[in-house]
XYZ file of C-alpha atoms in Angstrom:
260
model
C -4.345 -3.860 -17.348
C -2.981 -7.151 -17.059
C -0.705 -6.107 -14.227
C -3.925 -4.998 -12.383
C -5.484 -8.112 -13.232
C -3.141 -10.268 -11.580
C -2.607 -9.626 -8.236
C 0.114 -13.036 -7.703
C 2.040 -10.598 -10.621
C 1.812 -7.775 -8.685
C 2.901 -9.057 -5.448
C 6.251 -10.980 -6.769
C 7.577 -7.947 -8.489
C 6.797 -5.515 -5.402
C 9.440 -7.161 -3.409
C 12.226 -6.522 -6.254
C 11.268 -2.699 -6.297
C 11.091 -2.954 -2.191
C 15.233 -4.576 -2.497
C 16.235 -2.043 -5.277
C 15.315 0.952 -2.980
C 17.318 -0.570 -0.235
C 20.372 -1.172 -2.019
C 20.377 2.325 -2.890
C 20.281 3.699 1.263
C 23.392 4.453 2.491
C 24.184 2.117 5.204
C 25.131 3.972 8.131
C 28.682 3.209 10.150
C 28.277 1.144 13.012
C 28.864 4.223 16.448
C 32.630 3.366 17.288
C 33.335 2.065 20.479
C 35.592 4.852 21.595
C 33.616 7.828 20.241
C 36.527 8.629 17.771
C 39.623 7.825 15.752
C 42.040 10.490 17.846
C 43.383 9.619 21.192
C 42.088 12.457 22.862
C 38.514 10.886 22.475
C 39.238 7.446 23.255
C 37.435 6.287 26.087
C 39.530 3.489 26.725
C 42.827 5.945 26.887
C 43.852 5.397 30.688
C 43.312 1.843 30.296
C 45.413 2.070 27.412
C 47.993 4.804 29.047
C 48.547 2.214 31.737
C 49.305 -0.248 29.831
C 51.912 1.262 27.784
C 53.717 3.104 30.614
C 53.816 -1.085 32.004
C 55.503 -2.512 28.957
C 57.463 1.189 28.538
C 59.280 0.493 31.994
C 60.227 -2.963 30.964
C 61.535 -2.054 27.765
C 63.407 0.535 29.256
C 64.649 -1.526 32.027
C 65.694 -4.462 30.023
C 67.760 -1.413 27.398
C 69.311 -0.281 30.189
C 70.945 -3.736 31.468
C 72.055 -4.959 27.542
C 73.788 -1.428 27.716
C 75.478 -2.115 31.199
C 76.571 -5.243 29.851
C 78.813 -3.846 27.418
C 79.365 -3.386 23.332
C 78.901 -7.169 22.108
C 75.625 -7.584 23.836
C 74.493 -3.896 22.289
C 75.464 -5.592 18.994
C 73.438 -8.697 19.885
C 70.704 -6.920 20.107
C 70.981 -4.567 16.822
C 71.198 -8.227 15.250
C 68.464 -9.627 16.480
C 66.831 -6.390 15.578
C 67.954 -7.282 12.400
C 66.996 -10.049 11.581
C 63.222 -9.473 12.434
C 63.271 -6.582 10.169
C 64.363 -8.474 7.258
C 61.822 -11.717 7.939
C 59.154 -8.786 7.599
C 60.660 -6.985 4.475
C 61.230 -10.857 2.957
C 57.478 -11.496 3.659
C 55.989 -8.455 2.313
C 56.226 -9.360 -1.378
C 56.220 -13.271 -0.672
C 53.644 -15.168 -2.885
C 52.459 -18.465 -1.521
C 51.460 -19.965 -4.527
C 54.616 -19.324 -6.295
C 56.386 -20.236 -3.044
C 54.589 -24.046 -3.368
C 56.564 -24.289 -6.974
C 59.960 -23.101 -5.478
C 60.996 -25.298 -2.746
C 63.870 -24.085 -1.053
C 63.460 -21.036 -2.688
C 62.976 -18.896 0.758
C 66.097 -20.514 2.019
C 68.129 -18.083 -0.669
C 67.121 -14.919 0.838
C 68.372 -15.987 4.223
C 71.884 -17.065 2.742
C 72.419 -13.699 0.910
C 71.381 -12.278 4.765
C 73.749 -14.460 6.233
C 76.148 -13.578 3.492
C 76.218 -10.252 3.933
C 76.155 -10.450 8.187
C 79.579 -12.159 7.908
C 81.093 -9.391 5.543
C 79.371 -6.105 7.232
C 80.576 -7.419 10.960
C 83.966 -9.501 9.744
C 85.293 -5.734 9.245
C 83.745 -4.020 11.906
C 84.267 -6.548 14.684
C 87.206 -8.138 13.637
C 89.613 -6.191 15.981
C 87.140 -6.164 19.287
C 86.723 -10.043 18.671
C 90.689 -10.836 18.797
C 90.569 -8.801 22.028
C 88.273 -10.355 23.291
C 89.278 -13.762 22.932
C 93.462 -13.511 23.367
C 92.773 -15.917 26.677
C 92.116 -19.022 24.543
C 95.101 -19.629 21.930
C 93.621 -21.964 19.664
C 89.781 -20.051 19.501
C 92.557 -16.972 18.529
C 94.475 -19.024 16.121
C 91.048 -19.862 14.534
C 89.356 -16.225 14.955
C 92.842 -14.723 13.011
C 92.470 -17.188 10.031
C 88.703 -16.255 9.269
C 89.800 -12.583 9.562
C 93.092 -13.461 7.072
C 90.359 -15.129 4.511
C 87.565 -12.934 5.432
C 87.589 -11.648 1.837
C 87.465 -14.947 -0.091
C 84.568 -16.742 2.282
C 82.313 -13.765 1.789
C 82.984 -13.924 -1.943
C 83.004 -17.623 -2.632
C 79.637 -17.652 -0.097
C 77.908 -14.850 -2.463
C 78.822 -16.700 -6.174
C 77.678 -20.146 -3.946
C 74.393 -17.885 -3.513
C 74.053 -16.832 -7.185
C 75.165 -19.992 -8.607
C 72.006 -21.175 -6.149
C 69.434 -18.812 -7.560
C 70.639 -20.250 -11.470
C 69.774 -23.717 -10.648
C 66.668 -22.924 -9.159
C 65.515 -20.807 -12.099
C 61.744 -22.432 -13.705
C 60.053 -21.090 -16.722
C 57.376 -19.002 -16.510
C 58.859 -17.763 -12.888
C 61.160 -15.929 -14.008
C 59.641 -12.517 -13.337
C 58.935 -13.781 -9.556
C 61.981 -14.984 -9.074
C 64.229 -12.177 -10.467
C 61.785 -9.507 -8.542
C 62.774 -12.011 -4.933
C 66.144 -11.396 -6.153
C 66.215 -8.012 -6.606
C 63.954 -7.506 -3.730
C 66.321 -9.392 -1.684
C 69.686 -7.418 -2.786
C 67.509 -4.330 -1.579
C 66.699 -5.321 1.882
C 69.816 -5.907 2.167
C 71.146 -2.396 1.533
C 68.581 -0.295 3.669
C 69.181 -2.952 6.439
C 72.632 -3.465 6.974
C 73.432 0.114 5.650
C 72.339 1.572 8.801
C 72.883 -1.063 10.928
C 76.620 -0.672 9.690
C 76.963 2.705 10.863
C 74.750 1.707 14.298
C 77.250 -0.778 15.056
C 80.239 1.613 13.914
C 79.174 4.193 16.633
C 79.099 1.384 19.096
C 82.736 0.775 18.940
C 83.753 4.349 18.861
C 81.632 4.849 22.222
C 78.221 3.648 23.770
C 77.428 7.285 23.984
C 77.293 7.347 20.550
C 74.599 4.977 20.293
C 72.596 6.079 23.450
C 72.707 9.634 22.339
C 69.936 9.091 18.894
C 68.013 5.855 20.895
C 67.770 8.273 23.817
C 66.289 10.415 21.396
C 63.934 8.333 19.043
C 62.616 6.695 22.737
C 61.542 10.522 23.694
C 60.560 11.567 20.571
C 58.172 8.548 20.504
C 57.038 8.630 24.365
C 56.119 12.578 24.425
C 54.785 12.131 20.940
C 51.993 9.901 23.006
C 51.885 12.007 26.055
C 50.884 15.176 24.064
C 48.427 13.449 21.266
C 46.839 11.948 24.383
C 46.397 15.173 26.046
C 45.798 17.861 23.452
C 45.662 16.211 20.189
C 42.997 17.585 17.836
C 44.294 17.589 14.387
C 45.393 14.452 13.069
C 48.307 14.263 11.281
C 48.111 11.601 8.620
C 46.093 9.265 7.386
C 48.100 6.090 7.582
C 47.807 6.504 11.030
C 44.941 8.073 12.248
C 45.802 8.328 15.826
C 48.411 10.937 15.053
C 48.326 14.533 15.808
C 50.025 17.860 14.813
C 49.984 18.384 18.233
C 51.637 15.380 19.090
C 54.443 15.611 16.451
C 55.333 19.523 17.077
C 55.216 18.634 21.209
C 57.537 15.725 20.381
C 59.266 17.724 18.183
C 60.163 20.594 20.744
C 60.516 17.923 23.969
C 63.901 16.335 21.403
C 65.362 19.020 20.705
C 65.359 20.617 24.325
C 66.641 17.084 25.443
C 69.095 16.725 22.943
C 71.037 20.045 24.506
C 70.611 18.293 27.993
């Protein structure tokens, strides 16, 4: 009765019932742009095609002349390679805010990197390098004492590292700091693991390396070709662009080219 009554009463609590039955709608998805997730119904794709065949030639290209130039400049570029995959591995579990408290902190990770350059490449490349460099007597002189003490500079280097991570050790950062550490010790097994053996083929012939890069570089382009074309059923979720089709295409198109 009183709710009848009072028509200001009735008014101010219509709009809350009005809100409460929106905020139970499903809101609908905004329409995507390219009518789809999968490449096959992207209607941007030959824009997109184009531009990746563009930047595929170049990359190609510019592969193609560091091989011509020979082993060391391969190696240059698995370093390089290198070294931008563990920047992204350091930064993946790097915390700001505990950064702030550490300064000088992110400078450790790069020493254990360097660290562990100079002892993964001192072995492999210490031969090549004195061939390279028998010209110049006193650059040899100089090249065959770091490869004489090779041994001791990578040790003394890794307990100046650890010695490094003591000092810099603050209470209640602990747990962040030993995680960085591990973390650290970890990127640099998966990295220079593989790189190791990269670089070891390298040496033992170019064809060695060309033969799996010739392969991951078809794998990947006919991968493309075939999701664009026929792709249907997408392969996973953290990338939904992906196909079955794509993969088993791929698939068949590296093999077939590996015999070749």
């Amino acid at each position: 009765m009183q709710r009848e009554n009072n028509p200001s009463l009735s008014s101010a609590a219509s709009p809350r019932v009005r809100h409460r039955k929106r905020s139970n709608e499903a809101i609908p998805e905004p329409s995507k742009a390219n009518g789809g997730k999968l490449l096959v119904d992207d209607r941007n794709k030959y824009k997109s095609m184009w531009i990746r065949t563009y930047s595929t030639v170049w990359m190609i290209g510019g592969f193609a002349l560091i091989v011509y130039m020979g082993h060391l400049y391969i190696t240059a570029m698995v370093v390089v390679i290198q070294i931008y995959m563990a920047k992204e591995l350091f930064n993946l579990l790097r915390k700001a805010h505990e950064d702030r408290h550490l300064p000088g902190f992110r400078l450790l990770n790069w020493h254990f990197f360097v660290t562990a350059m100079l002892f993964v490449y001192g072995r492999l490349l210490s031969q090549p390098l004195v061939n390279t460099i028998t010209s110049d007597k006193f650059l040899y002189q100089f090249v065959c004492s770091l490869i004489k003490y090779h041994m001791a500079i990578c040790y003394f280097s890794y307990i100046a590292g650890f010695i490094w991570f003591i000092l810099t050790l603050k209470k209640k950062m602990y747990k962040y700091q030993f995680g960085q550490y591990a973390w650290t010790h970890m990127i640099l097994i998966v990295v220079f693991t593989q790189s190791s053996f990269t670089v070891a083929n390298i040496f033992e012939g170019i064809f060695w390396f060309l033969l799996p890069a010739s392969l991951i570089i078809i794998n990947d382009i006919f991968a493309y070709i075939f999701g664009f074309f026929f792709g249907r059923t997408p392969l996973i979720k953290l990338s939904p662009k992906k196909t079955w089709e794509g993969f088993i295409g791929a698939s068949v198109t590296t093999i077939i080219s590996a015999f070749v």
